[in-house]
Coordinates of C-alpha atoms in Angstrom, one line a residue:
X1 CA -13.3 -10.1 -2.7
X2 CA -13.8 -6.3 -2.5
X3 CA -11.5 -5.7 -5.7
X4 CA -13.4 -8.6 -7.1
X5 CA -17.1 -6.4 -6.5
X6 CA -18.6 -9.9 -5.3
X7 CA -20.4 -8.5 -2.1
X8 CA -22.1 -5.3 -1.3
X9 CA -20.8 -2.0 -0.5
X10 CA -21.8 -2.3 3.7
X11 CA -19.8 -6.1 3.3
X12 CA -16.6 -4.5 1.9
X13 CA -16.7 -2.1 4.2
X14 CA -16.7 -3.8 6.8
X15 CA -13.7 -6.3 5.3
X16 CA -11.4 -3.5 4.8
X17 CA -12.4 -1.8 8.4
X18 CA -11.3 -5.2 9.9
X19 CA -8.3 -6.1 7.7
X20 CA -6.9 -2.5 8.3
X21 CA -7.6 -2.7 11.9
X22 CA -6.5 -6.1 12.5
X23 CA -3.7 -6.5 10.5
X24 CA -2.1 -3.3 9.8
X25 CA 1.3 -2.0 10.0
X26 CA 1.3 -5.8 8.1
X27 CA 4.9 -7.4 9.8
X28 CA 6.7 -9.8 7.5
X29 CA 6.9 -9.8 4.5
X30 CA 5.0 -6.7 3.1
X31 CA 5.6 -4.9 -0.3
X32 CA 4.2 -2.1 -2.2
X33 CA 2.8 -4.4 -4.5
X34 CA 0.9 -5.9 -1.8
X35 CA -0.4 -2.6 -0.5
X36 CA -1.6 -1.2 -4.1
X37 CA -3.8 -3.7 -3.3
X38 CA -5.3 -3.2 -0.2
X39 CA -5.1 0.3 -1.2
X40 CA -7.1 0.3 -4.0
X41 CA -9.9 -1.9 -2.4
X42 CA -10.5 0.4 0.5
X43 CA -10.9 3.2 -2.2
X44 CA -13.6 0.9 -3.8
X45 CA -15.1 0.0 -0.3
X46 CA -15.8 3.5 0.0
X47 CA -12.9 4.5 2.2
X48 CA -11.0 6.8 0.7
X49 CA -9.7 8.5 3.9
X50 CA -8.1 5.7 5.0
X51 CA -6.8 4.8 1.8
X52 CA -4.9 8.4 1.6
X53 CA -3.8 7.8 5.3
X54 CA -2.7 4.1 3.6
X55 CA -1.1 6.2 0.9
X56 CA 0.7 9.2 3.4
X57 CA 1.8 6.6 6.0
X58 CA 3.1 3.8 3.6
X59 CA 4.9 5.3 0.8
X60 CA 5.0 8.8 2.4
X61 CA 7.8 7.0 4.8
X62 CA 9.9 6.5 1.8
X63 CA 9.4 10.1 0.7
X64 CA 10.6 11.4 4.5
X65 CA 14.0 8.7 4.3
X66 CA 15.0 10.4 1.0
X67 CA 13.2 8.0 -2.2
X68 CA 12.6 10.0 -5.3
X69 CA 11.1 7.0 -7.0
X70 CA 9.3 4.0 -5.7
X71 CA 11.2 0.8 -4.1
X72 CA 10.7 -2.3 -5.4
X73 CA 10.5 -3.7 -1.4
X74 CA 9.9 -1.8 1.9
X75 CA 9.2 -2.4 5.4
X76 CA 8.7 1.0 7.4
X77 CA 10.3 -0.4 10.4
X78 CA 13.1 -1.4 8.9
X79 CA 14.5 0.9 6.0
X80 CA 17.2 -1.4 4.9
X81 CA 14.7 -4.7 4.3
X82 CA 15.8 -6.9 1.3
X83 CA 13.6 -9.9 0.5
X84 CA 17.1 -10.6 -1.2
X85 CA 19.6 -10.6 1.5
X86 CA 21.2 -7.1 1.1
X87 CA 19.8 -3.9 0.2
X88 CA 21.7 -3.7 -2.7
X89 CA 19.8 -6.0 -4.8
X90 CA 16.8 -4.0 -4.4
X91 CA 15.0 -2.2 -7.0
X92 CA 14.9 1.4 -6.0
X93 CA 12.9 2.6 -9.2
X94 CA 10.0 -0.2 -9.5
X95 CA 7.2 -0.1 -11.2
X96 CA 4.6 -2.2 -9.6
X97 CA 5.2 0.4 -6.4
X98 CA 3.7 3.5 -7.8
X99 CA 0.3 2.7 -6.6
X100 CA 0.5 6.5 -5.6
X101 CA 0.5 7.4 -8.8
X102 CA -2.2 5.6 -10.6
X103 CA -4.8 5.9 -7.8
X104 CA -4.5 9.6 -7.2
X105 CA -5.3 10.0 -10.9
X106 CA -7.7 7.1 -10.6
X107 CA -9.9 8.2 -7.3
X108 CA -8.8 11.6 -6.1
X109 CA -8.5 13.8 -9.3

């Protein structure tokens, strides 16, 4: 609904507030994919510190454990997660996980 601009600015603020401190670290299955999202709509709720903190935490972790591009599925807690079964089906150069990329450019430059 935030991404969507269908309420008002206090409204999505208040949605991301809760999401992020309700649900998060998300447990499960959680992608990058699935955090460009919430990403991006705490940046257009207004939040943009904690979608940086989002951004350093989340794929920041990847960074620190050695990734020089952006993996197709990770869970912080557990390095090795494959929605796959193994690791080594994994996508370690992905494209739908460079949220970094796209919303630095998009909100912060």
């Amino acid at each position: 609904m935030v991404l969507a601009h269908v309420m008002d600015d206090q409204t999505n603020q208040q949605i991301m507030t809760t999401t992020v401190n309700k649900l998060f670290p998300v447990k499960g299955i959680a992608t990058p994919y699935m955090y460009h999202h919430i990403t991006e709509a705490l940046f257009e709720a207004g939040l943009k510190d904690d979608a940086v903190h989002l951004m350093k935490d989340y794929w920041g972790k990847m960074i620190r454990l050695g990734a020089d591009t952006y993996w197709e599925a990770f869970d912080p807690d557990q390095p090795d997660y494959s929605p796959y079964g193994s690791p080594i089906l994994n996508s370690y150069c992905h494209a739908w996980s460079c949220t970094p990329v796209y919303l630095i450019q998009k909100y912060l430059v």
